[in-house]
mmCIF file of C-alpha atoms in Angstrom:
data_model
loop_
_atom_site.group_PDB
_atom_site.id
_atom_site.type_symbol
_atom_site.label_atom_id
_atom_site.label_comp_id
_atom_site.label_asym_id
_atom_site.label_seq_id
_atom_site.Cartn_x
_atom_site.Cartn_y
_atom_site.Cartn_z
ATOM 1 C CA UNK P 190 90.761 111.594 80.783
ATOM 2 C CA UNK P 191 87.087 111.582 79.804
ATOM 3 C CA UNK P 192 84.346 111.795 81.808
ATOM 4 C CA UNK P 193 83.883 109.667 84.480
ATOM 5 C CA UNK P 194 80.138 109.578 83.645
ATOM 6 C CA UNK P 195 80.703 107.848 80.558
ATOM 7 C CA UNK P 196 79.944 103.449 80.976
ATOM 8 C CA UNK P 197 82.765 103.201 78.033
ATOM 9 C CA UNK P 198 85.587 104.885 79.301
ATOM 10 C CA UNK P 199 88.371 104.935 82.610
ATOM 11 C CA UNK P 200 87.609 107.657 85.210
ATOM 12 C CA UNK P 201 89.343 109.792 86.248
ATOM 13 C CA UNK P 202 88.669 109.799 90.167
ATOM 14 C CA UNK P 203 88.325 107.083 92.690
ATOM 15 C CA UNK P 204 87.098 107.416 96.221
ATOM 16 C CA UNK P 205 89.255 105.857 98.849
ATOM 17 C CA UNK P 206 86.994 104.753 102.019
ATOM 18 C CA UNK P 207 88.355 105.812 105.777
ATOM 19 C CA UNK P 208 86.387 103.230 108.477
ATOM 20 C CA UNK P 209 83.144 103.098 107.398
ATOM 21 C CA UNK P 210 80.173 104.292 109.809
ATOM 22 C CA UNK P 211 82.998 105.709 112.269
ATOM 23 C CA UNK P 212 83.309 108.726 110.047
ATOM 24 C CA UNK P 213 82.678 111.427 112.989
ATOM 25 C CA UNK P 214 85.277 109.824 114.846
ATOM 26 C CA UNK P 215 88.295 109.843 111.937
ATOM 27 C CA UNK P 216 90.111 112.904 114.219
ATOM 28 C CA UNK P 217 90.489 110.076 116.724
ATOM 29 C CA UNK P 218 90.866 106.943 115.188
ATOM 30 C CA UNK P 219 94.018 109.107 113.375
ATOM 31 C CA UNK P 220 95.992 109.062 117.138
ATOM 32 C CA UNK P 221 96.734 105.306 116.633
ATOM 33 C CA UNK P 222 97.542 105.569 113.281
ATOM 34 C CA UNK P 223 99.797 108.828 113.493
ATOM 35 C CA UNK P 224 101.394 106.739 116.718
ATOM 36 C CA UNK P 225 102.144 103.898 114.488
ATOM 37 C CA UNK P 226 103.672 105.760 111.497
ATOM 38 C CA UNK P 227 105.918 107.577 113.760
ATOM 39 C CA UNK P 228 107.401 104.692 115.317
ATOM 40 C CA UNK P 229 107.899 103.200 111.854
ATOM 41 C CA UNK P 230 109.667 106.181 110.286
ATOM 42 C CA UNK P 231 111.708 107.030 113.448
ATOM 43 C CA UNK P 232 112.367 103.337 114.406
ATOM 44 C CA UNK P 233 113.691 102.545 110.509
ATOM 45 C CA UNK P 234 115.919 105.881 110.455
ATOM 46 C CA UNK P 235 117.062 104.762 113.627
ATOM 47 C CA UNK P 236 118.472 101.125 112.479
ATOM 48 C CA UNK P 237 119.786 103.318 109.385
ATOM 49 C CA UNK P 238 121.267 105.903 110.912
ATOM 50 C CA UNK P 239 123.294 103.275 113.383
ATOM 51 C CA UNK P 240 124.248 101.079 110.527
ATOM 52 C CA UNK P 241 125.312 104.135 108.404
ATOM 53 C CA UNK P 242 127.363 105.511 110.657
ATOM 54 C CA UNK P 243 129.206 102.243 112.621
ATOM 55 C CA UNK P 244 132.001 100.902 110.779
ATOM 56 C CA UNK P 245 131.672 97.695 113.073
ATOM 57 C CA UNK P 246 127.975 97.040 111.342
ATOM 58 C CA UNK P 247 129.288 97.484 107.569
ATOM 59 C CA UNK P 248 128.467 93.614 107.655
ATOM 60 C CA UNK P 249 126.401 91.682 104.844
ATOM 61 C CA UNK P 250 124.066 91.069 107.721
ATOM 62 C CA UNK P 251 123.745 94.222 107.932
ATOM 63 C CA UNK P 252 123.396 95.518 104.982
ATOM 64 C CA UNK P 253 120.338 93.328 103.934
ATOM 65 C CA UNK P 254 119.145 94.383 107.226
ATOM 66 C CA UNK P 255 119.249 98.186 105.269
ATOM 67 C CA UNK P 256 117.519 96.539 102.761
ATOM 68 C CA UNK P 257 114.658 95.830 104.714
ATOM 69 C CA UNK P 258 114.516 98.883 106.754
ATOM 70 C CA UNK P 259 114.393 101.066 103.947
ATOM 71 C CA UNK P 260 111.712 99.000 102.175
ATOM 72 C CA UNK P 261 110.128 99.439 105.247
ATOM 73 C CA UNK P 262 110.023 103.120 105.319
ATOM 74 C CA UNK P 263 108.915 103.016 101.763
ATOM 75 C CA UNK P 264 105.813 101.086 102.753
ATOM 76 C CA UNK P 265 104.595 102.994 105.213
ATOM 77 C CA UNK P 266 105.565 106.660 103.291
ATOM 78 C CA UNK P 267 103.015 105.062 100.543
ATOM 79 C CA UNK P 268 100.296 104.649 102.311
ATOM 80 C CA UNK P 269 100.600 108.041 105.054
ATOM 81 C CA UNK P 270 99.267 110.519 102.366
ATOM 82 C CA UNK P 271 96.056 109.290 101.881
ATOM 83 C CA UNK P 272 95.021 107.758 105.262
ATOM 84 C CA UNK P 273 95.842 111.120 106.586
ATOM 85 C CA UNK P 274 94.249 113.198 104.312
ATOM 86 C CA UNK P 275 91.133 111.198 105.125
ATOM 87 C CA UNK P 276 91.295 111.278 108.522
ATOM 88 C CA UNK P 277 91.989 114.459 109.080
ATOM 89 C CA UNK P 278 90.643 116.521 106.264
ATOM 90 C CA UNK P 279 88.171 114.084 105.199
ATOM 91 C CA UNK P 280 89.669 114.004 101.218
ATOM 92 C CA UNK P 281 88.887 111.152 99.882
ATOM 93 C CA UNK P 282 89.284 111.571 96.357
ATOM 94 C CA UNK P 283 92.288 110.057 94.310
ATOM 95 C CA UNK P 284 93.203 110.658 90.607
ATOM 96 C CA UNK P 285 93.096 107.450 88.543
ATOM 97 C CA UNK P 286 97.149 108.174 87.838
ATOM 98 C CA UNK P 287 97.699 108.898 91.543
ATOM 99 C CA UNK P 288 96.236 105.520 92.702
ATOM 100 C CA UNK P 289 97.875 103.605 90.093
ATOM 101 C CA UNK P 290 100.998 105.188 91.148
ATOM 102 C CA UNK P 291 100.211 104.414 95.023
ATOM 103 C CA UNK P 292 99.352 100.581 94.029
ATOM 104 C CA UNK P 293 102.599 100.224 92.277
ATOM 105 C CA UNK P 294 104.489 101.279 95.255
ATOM 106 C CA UNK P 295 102.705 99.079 98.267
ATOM 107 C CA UNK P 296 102.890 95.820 96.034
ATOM 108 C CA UNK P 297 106.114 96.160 94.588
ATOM 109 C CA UNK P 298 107.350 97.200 98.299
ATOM 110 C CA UNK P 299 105.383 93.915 99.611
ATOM 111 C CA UNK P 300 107.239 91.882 96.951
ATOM 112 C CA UNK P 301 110.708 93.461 97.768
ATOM 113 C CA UNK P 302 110.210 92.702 101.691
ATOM 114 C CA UNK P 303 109.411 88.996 101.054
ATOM 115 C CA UNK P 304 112.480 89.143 98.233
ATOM 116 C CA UNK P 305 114.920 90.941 100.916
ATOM 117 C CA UNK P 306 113.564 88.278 103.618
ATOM 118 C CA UNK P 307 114.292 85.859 101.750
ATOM 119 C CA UNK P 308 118.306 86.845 101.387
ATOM 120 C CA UNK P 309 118.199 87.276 105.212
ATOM 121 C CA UNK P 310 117.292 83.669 105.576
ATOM 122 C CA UNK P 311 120.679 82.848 102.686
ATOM 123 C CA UNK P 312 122.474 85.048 104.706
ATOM 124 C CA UNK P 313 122.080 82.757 107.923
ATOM 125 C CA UNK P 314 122.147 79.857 106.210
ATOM 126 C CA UNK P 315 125.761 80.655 104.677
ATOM 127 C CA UNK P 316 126.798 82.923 108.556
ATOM 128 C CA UNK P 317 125.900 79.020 110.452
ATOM 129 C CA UNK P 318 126.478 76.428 108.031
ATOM 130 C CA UNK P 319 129.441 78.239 105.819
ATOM 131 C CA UNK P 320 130.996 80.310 108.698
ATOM 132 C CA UNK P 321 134.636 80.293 106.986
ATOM 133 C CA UNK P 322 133.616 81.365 103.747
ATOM 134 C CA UNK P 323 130.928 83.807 105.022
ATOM 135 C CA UNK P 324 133.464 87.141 103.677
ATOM 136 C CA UNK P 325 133.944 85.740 100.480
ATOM 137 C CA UNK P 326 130.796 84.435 99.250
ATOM 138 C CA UNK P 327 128.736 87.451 100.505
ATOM 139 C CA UNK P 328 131.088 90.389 99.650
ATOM 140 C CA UNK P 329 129.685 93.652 99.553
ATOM 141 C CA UNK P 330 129.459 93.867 95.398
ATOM 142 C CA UNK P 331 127.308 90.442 95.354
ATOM 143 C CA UNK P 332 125.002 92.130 97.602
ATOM 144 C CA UNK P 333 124.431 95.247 95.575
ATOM 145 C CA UNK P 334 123.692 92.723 92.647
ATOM 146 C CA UNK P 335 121.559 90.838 94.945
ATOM 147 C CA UNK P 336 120.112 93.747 95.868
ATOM 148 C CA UNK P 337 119.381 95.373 92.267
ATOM 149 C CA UNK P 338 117.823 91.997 91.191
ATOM 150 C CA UNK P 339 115.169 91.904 93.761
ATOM 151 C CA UNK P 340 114.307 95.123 93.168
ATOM 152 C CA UNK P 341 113.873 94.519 89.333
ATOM 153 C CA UNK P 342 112.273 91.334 90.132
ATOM 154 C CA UNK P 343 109.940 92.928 92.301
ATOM 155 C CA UNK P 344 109.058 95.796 90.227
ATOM 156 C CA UNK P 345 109.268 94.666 86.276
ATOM 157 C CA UNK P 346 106.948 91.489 86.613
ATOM 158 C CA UNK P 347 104.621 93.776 88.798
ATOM 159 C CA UNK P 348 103.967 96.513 85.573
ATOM 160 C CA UNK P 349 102.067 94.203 82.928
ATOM 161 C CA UNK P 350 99.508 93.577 85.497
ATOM 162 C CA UNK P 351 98.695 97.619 86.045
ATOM 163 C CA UNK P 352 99.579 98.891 82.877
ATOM 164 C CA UNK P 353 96.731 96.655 81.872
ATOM 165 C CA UNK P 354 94.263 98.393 84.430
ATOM 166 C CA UNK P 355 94.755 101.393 81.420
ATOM 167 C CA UNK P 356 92.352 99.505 79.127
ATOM 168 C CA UNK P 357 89.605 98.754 81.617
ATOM 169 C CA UNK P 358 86.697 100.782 81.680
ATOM 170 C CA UNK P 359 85.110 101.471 85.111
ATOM 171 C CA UNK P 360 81.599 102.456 84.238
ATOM 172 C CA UNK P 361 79.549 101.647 88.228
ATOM 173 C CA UNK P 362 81.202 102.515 91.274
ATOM 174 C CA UNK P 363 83.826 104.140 91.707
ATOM 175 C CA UNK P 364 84.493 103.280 95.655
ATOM 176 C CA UNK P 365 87.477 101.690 97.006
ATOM 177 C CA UNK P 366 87.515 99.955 100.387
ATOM 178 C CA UNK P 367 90.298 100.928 101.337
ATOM 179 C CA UNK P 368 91.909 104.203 102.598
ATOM 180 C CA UNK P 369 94.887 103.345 100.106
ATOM 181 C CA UNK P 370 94.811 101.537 96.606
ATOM 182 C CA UNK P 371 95.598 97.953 95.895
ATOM 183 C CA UNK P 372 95.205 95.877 92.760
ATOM 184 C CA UNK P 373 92.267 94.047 93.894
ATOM 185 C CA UNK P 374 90.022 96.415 94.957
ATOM 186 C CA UNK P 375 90.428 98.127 91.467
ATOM 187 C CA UNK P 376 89.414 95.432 89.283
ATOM 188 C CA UNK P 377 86.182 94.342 90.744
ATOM 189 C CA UNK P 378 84.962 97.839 89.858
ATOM 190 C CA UNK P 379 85.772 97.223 86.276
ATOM 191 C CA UNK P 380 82.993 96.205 83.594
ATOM 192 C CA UNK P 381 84.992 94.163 81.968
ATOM 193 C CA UNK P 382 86.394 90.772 81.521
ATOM 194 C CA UNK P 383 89.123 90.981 84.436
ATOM 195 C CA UNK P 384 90.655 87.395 83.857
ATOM 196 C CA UNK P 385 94.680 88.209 82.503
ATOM 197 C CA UNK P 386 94.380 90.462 86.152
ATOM 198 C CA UNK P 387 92.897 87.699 88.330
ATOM 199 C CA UNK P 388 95.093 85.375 86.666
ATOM 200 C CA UNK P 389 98.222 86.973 86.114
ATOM 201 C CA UNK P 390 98.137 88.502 90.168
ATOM 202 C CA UNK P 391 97.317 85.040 91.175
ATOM 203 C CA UNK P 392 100.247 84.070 89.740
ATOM 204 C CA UNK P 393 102.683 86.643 90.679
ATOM 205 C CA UNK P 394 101.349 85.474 94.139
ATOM 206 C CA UNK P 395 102.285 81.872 93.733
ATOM 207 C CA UNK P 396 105.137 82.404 92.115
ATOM 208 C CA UNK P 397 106.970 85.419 94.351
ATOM 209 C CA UNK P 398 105.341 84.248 97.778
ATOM 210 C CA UNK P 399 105.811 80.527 97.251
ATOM 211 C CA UNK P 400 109.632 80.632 95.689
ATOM 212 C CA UNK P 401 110.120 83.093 98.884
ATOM 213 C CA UNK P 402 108.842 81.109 101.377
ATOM 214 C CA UNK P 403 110.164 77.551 100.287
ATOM 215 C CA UNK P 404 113.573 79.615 100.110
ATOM 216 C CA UNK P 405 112.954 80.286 103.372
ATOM 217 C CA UNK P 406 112.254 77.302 104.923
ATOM 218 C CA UNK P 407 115.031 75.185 102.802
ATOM 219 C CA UNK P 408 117.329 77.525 104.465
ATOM 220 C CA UNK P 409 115.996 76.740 108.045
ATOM 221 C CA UNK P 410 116.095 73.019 107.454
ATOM 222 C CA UNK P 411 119.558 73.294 106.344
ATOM 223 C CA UNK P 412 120.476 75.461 109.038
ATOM 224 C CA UNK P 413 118.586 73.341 111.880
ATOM 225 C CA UNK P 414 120.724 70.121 110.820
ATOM 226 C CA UNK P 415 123.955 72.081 111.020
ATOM 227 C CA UNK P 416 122.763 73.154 114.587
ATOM 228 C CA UNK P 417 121.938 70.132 115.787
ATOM 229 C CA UNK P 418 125.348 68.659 114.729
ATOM 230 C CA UNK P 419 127.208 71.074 116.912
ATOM 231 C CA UNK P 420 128.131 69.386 120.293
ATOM 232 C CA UNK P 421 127.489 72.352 122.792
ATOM 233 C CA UNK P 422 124.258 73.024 123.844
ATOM 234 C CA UNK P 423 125.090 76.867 124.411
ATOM 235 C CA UNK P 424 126.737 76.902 120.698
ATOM 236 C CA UNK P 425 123.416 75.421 119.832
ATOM 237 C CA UNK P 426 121.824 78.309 121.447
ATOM 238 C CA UNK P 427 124.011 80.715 120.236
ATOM 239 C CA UNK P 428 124.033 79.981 116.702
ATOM 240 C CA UNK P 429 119.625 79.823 116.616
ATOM 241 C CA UNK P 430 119.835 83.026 118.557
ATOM 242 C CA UNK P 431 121.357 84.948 115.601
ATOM 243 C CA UNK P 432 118.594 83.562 113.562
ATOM 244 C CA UNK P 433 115.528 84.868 115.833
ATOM 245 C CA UNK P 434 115.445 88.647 114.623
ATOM 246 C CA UNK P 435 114.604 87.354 111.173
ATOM 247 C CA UNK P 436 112.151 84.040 112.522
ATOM 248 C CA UNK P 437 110.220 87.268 114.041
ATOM 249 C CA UNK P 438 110.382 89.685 110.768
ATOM 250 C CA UNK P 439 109.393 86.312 108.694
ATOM 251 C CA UNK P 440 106.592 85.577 111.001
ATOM 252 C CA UNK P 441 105.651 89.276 111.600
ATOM 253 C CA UNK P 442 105.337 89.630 107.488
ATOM 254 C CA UNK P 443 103.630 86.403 106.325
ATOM 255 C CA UNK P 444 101.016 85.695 109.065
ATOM 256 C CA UNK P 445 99.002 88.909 108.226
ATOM 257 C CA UNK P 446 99.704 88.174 104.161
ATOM 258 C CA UNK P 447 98.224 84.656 104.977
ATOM 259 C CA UNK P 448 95.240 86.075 106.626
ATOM 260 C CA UNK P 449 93.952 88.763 104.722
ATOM 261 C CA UNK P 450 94.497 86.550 101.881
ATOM 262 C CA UNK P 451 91.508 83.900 103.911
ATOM 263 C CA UNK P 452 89.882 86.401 104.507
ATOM 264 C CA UNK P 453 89.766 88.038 100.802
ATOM 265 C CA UNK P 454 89.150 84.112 99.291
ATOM 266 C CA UNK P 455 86.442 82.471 102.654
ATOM 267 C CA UNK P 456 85.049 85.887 104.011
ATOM 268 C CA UNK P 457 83.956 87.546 100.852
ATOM 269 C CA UNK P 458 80.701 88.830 102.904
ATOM 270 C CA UNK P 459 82.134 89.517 106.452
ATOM 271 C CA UNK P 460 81.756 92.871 107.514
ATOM 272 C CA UNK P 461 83.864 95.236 105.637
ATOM 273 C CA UNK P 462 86.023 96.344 109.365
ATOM 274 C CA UNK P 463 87.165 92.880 108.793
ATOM 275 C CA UNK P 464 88.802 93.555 105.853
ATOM 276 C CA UNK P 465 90.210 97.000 106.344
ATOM 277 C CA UNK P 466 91.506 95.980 109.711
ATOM 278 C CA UNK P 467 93.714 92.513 108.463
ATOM 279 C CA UNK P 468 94.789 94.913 105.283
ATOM 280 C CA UNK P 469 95.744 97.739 107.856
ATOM 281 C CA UNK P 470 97.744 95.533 110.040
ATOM 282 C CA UNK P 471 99.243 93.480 106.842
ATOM 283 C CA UNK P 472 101.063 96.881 105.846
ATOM 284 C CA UNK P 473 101.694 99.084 109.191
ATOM 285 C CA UNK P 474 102.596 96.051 111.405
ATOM 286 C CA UNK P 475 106.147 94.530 109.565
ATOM 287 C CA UNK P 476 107.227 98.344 109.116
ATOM 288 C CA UNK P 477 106.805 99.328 112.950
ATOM 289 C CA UNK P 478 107.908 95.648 114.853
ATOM 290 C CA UNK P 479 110.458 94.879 112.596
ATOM 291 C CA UNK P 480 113.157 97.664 114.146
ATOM 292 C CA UNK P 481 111.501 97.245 117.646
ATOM 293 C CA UNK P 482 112.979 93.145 116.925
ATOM 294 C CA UNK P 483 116.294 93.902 116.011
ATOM 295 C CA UNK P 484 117.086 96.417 118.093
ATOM 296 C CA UNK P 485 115.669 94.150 121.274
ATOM 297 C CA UNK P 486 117.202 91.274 119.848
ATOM 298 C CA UNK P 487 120.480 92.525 118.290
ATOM 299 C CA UNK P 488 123.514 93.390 120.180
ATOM 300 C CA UNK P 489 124.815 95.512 118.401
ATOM 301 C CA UNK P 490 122.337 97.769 117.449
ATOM 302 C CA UNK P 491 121.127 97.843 120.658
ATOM 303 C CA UNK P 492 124.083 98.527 122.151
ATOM 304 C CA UNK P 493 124.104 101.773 120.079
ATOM 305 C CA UNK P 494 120.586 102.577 120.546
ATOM 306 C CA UNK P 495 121.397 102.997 124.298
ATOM 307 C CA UNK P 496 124.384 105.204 123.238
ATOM 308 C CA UNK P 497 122.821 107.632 121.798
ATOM 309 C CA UNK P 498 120.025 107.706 124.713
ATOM 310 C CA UNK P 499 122.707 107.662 127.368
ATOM 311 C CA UNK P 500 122.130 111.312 129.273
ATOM 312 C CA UNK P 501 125.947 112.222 129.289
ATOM 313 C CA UNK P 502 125.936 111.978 125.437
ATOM 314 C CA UNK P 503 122.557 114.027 125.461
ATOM 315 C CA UNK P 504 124.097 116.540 127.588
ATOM 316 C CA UNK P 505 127.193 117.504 125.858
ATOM 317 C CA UNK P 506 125.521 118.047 122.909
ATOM 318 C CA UNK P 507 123.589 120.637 124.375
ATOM 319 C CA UNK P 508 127.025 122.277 125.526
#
């Protein structure tokens, strides 16, 4: 690539921004962050590892619950590299093809986990409201297809929108506010008309978010009135119960989206911690809570989380 210098042309570095004005402290402020990552990676190998390995959990539940674990992994091994390397080594400097790269990754990730949420909630709907025909409508080929289909929706729609970043030159600053790279943030260093982006990533937004959600919440209704037709209170009880794990992940996912999307569109001019904290919290929260949920909340997996911490089991394989 040409010179960065030049007003006409792309750069070829970007600088990625750790929390501004708390630079001395970065060693520190990395704890929490190193803390958070670990729990993600180990808690999402965990609910693999367990699924993997139980023939009792080779369920459709459970397999879109893979689904979402490993997208979950995926998210957070995106974004380590660089908050790490700032914190610690103070390297803030990212190649134009590296941060494209990056960006690619966290939003077609974000997409998939909204996608794969999305299945959870058809998933209950057919497990309450279906019960008899759960086998047979969600067998395990249907889910790979399922499965392959949100990932190419997720990731083909996502490409026009930065291959077109290649034809924008970026000719003032070259400072991201983030310690990771998102669409966003790129463009409004651009000198150029930025409208198809704007445009187009608003409507990938209302398009992928809104289809998602009102999937999601058609499901609920339908799977509320079934509830509420069932006579027992404690089958009532039952049947909701295997439908809080994913209320949580759904709730756990969109509340930070909808906020640091206010805060993006109403607090343009709030102090910049603002923003780096909601966009922090928007992509290390779902990846760390969402195995802490399911294995609290599910049985099963819970059941073999304490098997493998149970001190006879650690013993003899010391022997």
């Amino acid at each position: 690539m040409a010179n960065a210098n030049d007003n006409n042309v792309l750069p070829s570095i970007f600088y990625l921004t750790g929390i501004p004005g708390y630079e001395a402290a970065h060693c520190w402020i990395s704890i929490p962050f190193c803390l958070l990552y670990l729990i993600a990676i180990v808690g999402n190998s965990t609910i693999l590892h367990i699924i993997r390995t139980d023939p009792n959990l080779h369920e459709p539940m459970y397999y879109f619950l893979t689904m979402l674990s490993i997208t979950d992994m995926g998210m957070s091994l995106s974004t380590l590299p660089t908050v790490l390397r700032i914190f610690w080594f103070n390297a803030n400097e990212i190649t134009f093809d590296a941060c494209v790269t990056q960006m690619f990754f966290i939003h077609s990730l974000s997409l998939m986990e909204s996608a794969v949420l999305l299945a959870m909630a058809f998933d209950r709907y057919v497990a309450i409201c279906n019960p008899l025909r759960y086998a047979t409508i969600l067998t395990p080929r249907r889910i790979i297809c399922a499965g392959l289909v949100l990932l190419l929706r997720s990731t083909a729609l996502l490409l026009p929108l930065l291959i077109h970043l290649l034809w924008y030159p970026f000719c003032d600053s070259h400072e991201l506010s983030h310690s990771f790279c998102l669409q966003l943030d790129m463009i409004r260093l651009a000198c150029a008309d930025t409208t198809f982006n704007s445009l187009y990533g608003l409507g990938l937004v209302i398009f992928f978010w809104g289809v998602d959600s009102l999937g999601i919440i058609m499901s609920y209704i339908f799977i509320l009135r079934s509830v509420l037709g069932i006579a027992s209170r404690e089958e009532r009880l039952k049947a909701l119960n295997t439908c809080a794990s994913h209320i949580c992940a759904v709730l756990i996912l969109y509340v930070p989206m909808i906020g640091l999307s206010m805060v993006h569109r109403f607090a343009k001019h709030s102090s910049p911690l603002v923003h780096i904290f909601m966009a922090n919290i928007y992509l290390l929260v779902p990846p760390v809570l969402n195995p802490i949920i399911y294995s609290v909340k599910t049985k099963q997996i819970r059941r073999r989380i304490l098997q493998l911490l149970e001190p006879q089991r650690c013993l003899s394989a010391f022997k």
